[in-house]
PDB file of C-alpha atoms in Angstrom:
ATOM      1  CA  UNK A 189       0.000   0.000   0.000  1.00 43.00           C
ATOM      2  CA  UNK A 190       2.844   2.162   0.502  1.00 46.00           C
ATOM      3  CA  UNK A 191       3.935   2.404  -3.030  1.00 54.00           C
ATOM      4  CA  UNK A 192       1.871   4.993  -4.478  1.00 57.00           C
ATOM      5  CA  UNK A 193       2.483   7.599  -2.260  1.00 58.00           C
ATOM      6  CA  UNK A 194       6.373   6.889  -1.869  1.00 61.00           C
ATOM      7  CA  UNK A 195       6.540   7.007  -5.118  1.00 63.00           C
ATOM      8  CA  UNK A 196       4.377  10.611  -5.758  1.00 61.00           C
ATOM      9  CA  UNK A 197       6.614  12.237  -2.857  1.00 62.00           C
ATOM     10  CA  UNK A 198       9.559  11.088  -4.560  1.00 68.00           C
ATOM     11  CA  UNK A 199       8.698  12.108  -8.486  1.00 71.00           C
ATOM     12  CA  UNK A 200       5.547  14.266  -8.598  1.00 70.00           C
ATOM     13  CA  UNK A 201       6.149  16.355  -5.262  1.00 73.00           C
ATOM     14  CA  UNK A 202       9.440  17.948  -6.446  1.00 80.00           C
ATOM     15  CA  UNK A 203       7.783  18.716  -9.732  1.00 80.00           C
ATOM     16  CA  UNK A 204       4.211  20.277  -8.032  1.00 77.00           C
ATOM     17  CA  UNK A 205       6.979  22.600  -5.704  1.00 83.00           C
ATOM     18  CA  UNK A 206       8.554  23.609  -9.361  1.00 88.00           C
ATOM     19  CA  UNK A 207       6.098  23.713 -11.804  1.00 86.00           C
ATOM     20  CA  UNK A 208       3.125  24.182  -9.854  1.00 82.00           C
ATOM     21  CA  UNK A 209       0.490  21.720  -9.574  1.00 76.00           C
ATOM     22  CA  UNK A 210      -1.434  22.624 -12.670  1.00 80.00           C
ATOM     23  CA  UNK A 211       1.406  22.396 -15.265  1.00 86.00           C
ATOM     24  CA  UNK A 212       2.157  19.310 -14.268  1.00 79.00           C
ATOM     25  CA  UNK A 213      -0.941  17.650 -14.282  1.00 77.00           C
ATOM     26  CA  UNK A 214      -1.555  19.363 -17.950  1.00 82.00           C
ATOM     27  CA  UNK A 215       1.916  17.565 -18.677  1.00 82.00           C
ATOM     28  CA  UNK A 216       1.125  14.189 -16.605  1.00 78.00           C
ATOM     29  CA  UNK A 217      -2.801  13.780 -17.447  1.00 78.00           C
ATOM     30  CA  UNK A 218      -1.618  11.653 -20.539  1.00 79.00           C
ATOM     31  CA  UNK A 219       0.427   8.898 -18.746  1.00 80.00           C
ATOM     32  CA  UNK A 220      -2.168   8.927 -15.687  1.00 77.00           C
ATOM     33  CA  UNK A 221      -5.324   8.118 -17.730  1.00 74.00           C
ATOM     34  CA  UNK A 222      -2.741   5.570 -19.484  1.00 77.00           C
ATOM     35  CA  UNK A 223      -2.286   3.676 -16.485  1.00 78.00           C
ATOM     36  CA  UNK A 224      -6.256   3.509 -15.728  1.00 78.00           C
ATOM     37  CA  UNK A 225      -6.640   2.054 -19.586  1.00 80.00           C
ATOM     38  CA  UNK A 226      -5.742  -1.340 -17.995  1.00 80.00           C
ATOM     39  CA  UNK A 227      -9.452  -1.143 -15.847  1.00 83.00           C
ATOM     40  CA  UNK A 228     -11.124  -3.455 -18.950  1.00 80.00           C
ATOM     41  CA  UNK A 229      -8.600  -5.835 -18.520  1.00 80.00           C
ATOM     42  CA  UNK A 230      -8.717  -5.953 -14.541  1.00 79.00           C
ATOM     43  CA  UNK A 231     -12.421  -6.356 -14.714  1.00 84.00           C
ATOM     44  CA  UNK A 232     -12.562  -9.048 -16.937  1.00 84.00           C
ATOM     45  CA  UNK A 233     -10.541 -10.989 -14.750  1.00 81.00           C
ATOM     46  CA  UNK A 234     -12.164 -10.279 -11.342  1.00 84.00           C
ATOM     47  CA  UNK A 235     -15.258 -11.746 -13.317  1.00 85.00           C
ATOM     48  CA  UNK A 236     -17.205  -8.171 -13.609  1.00 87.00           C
ATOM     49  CA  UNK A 237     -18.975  -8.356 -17.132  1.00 86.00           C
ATOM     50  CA  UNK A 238     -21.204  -5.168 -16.960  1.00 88.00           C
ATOM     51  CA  UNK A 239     -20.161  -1.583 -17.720  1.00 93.00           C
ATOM     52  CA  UNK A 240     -22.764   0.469 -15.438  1.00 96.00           C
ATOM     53  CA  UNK A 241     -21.956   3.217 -12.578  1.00 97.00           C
ATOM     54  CA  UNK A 242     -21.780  -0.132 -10.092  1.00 96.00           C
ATOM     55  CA  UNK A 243     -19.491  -2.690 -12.245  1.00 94.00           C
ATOM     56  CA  UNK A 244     -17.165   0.448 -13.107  1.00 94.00           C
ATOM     57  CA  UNK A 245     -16.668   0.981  -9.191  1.00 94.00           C
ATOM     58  CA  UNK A 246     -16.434  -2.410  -8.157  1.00 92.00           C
ATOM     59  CA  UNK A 247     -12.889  -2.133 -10.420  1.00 90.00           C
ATOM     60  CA  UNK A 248     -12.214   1.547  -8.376  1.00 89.00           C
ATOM     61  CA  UNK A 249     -13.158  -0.279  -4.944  1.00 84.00           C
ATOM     62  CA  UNK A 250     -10.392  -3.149  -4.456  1.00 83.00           C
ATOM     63  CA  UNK A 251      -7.501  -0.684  -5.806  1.00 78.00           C
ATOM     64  CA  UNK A 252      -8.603   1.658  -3.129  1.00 81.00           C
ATOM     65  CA  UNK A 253      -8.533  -0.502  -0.302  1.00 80.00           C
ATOM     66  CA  UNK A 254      -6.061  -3.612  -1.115  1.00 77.00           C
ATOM     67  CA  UNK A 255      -3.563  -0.751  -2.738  1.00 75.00           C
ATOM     68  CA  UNK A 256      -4.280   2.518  -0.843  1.00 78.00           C
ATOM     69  CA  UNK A 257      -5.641   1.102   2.232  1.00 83.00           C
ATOM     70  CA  UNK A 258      -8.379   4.067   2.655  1.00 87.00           C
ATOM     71  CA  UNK A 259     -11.230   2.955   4.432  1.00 89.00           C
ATOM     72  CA  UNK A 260     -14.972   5.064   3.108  1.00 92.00           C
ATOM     73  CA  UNK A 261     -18.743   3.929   2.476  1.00 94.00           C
ATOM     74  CA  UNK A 262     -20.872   4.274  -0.559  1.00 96.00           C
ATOM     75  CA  UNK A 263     -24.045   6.435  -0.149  1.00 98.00           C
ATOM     76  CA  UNK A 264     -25.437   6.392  -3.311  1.00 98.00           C
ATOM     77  CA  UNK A 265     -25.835   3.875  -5.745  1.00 98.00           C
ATOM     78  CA  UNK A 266     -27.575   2.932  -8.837  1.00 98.00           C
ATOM     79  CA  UNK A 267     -26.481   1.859 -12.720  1.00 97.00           C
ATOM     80  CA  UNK A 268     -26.459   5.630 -13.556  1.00 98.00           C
ATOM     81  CA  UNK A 269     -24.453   6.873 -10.418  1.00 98.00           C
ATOM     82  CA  UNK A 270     -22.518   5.756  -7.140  1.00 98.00           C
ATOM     83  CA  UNK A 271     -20.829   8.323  -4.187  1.00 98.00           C
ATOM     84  CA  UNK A 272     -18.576   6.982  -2.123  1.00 97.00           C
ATOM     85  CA  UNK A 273     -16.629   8.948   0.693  1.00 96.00           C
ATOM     86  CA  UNK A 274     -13.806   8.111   1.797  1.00 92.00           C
ATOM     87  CA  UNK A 275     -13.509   8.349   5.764  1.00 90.00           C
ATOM     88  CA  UNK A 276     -10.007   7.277   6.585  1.00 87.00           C
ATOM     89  CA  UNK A 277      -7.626   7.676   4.402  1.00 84.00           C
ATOM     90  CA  UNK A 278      -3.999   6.680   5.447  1.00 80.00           C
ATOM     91  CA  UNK A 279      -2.200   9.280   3.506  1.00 75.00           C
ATOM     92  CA  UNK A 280      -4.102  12.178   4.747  1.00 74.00           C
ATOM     93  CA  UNK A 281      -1.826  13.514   7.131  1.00 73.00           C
ATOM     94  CA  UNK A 282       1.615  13.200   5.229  1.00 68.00           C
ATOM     95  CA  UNK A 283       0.229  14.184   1.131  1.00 70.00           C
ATOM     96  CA  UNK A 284      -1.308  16.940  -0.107  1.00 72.00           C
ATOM     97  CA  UNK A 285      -4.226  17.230  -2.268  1.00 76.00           C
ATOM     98  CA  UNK A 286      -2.065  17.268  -5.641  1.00 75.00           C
ATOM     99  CA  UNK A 287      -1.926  13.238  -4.700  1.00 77.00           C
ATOM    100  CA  UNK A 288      -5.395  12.901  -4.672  1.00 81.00           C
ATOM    101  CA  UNK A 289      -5.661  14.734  -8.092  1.00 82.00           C
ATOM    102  CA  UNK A 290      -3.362  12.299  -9.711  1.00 79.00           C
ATOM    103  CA  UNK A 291      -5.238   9.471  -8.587  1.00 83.00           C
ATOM    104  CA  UNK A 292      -8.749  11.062  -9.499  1.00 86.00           C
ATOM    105  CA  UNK A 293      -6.763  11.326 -13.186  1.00 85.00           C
ATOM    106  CA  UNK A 294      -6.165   7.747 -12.893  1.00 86.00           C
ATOM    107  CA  UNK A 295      -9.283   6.750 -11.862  1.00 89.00           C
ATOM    108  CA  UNK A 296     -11.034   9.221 -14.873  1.00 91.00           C
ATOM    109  CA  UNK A 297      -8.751   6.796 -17.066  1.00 90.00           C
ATOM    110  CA  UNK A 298     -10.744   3.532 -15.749  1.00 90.00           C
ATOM    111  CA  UNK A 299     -13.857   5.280 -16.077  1.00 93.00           C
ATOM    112  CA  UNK A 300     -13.028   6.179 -19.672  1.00 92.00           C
ATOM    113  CA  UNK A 301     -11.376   3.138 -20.592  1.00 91.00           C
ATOM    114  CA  UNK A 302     -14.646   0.907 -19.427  1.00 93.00           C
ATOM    115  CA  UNK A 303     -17.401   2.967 -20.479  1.00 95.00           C
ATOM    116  CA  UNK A 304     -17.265   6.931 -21.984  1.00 95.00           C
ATOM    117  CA  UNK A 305     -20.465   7.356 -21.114  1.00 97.00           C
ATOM    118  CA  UNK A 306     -19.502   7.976 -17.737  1.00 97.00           C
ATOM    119  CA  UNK A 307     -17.345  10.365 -15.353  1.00 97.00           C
ATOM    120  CA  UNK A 308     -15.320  10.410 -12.380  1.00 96.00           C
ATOM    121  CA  UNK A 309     -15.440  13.824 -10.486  1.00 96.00           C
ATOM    122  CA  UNK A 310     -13.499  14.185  -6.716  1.00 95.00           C
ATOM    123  CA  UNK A 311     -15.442  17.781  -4.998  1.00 96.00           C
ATOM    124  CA  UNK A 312     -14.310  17.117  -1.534  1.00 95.00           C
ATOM    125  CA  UNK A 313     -10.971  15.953  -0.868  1.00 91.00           C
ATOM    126  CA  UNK A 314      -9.668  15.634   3.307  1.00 89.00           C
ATOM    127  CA  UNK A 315      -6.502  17.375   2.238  1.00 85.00           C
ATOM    128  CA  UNK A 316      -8.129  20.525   0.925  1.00 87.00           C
ATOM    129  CA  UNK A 317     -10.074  20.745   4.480  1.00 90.00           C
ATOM    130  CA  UNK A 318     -13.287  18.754   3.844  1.00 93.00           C
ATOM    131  CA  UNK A 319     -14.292  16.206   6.422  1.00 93.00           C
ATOM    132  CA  UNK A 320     -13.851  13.410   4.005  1.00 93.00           C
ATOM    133  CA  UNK A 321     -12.723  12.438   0.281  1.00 92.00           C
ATOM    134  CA  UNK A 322     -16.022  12.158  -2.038  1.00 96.00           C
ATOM    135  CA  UNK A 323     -16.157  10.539  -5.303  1.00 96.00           C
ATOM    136  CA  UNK A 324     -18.928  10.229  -7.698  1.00 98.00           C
ATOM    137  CA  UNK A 325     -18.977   8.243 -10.840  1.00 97.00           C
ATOM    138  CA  UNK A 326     -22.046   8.881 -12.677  1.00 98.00           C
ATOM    139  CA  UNK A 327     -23.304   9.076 -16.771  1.00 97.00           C
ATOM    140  CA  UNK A 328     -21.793  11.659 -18.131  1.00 96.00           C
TER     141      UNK A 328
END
């Protein structure tokens, strides 16, 4: 779980404190939707056939806890949209939010890469002062 985040501080942090965080995301959003292009792949072998709001986030789900080791609850769901917030998130006190827009990048790159009819938005975020991390993945 650690490797994510030791490996933003050691790469992506240096380049946020240079570049600014917005430059290099414009530079980085490429490579970061390429690594989410894999999500079809991943699906098909955890055995998840459909390509609604709830089969895209049961890829997004096991990445975020087996990987990242955050800990949240889903409070909406339906084939059209699901909201999940993330309660306890590991990295919280040690990254800042720029880690948590890289990862929303990746995760718009699964979204994309199993069904373009849908999005993947992050408007809360713990780092940025919100009580908890919110995601929604809904039809675009």
């Amino acid at each position: 779980g650690l490797n994510s985040p030791l490996i933003y501080s050691a790469t992506l942090q240096p380049l946020v404190k240079k570049l600014g965080l917005q430059e290099v995301l414009q530079i980085t959003r490429p490579a970061l939707w390429g690594i989410g292009s894999g999500a079809p792949a991943m699906s098909e072998m955890m055995g998840i056939t459909g390509k609604d709001a709830i089969a895209i986030a049961s890829v997004i789900y096991p990445f975020e806890e087996q990987v990242l080791r955050i800990e949240g609850r889903v409070t909406e769901v339906s084939p059209d949209r699901v909201v999940r917030e993330v309660t306890k998130c590991p990295w919280q006190d040690f990254i800042g939010p720029e880690f948590c827009e890289v990862l929303m990048y990746v995760n718009q790159g699964m979204v994309e890469a199993m069904n373009p009819e849908y999005k993947f938005t992050m408007p809360k975020m713990i780092p940025c002062g919100d009580p908890v991390c919110q995601w929604i993945l809904e039809k675009k």
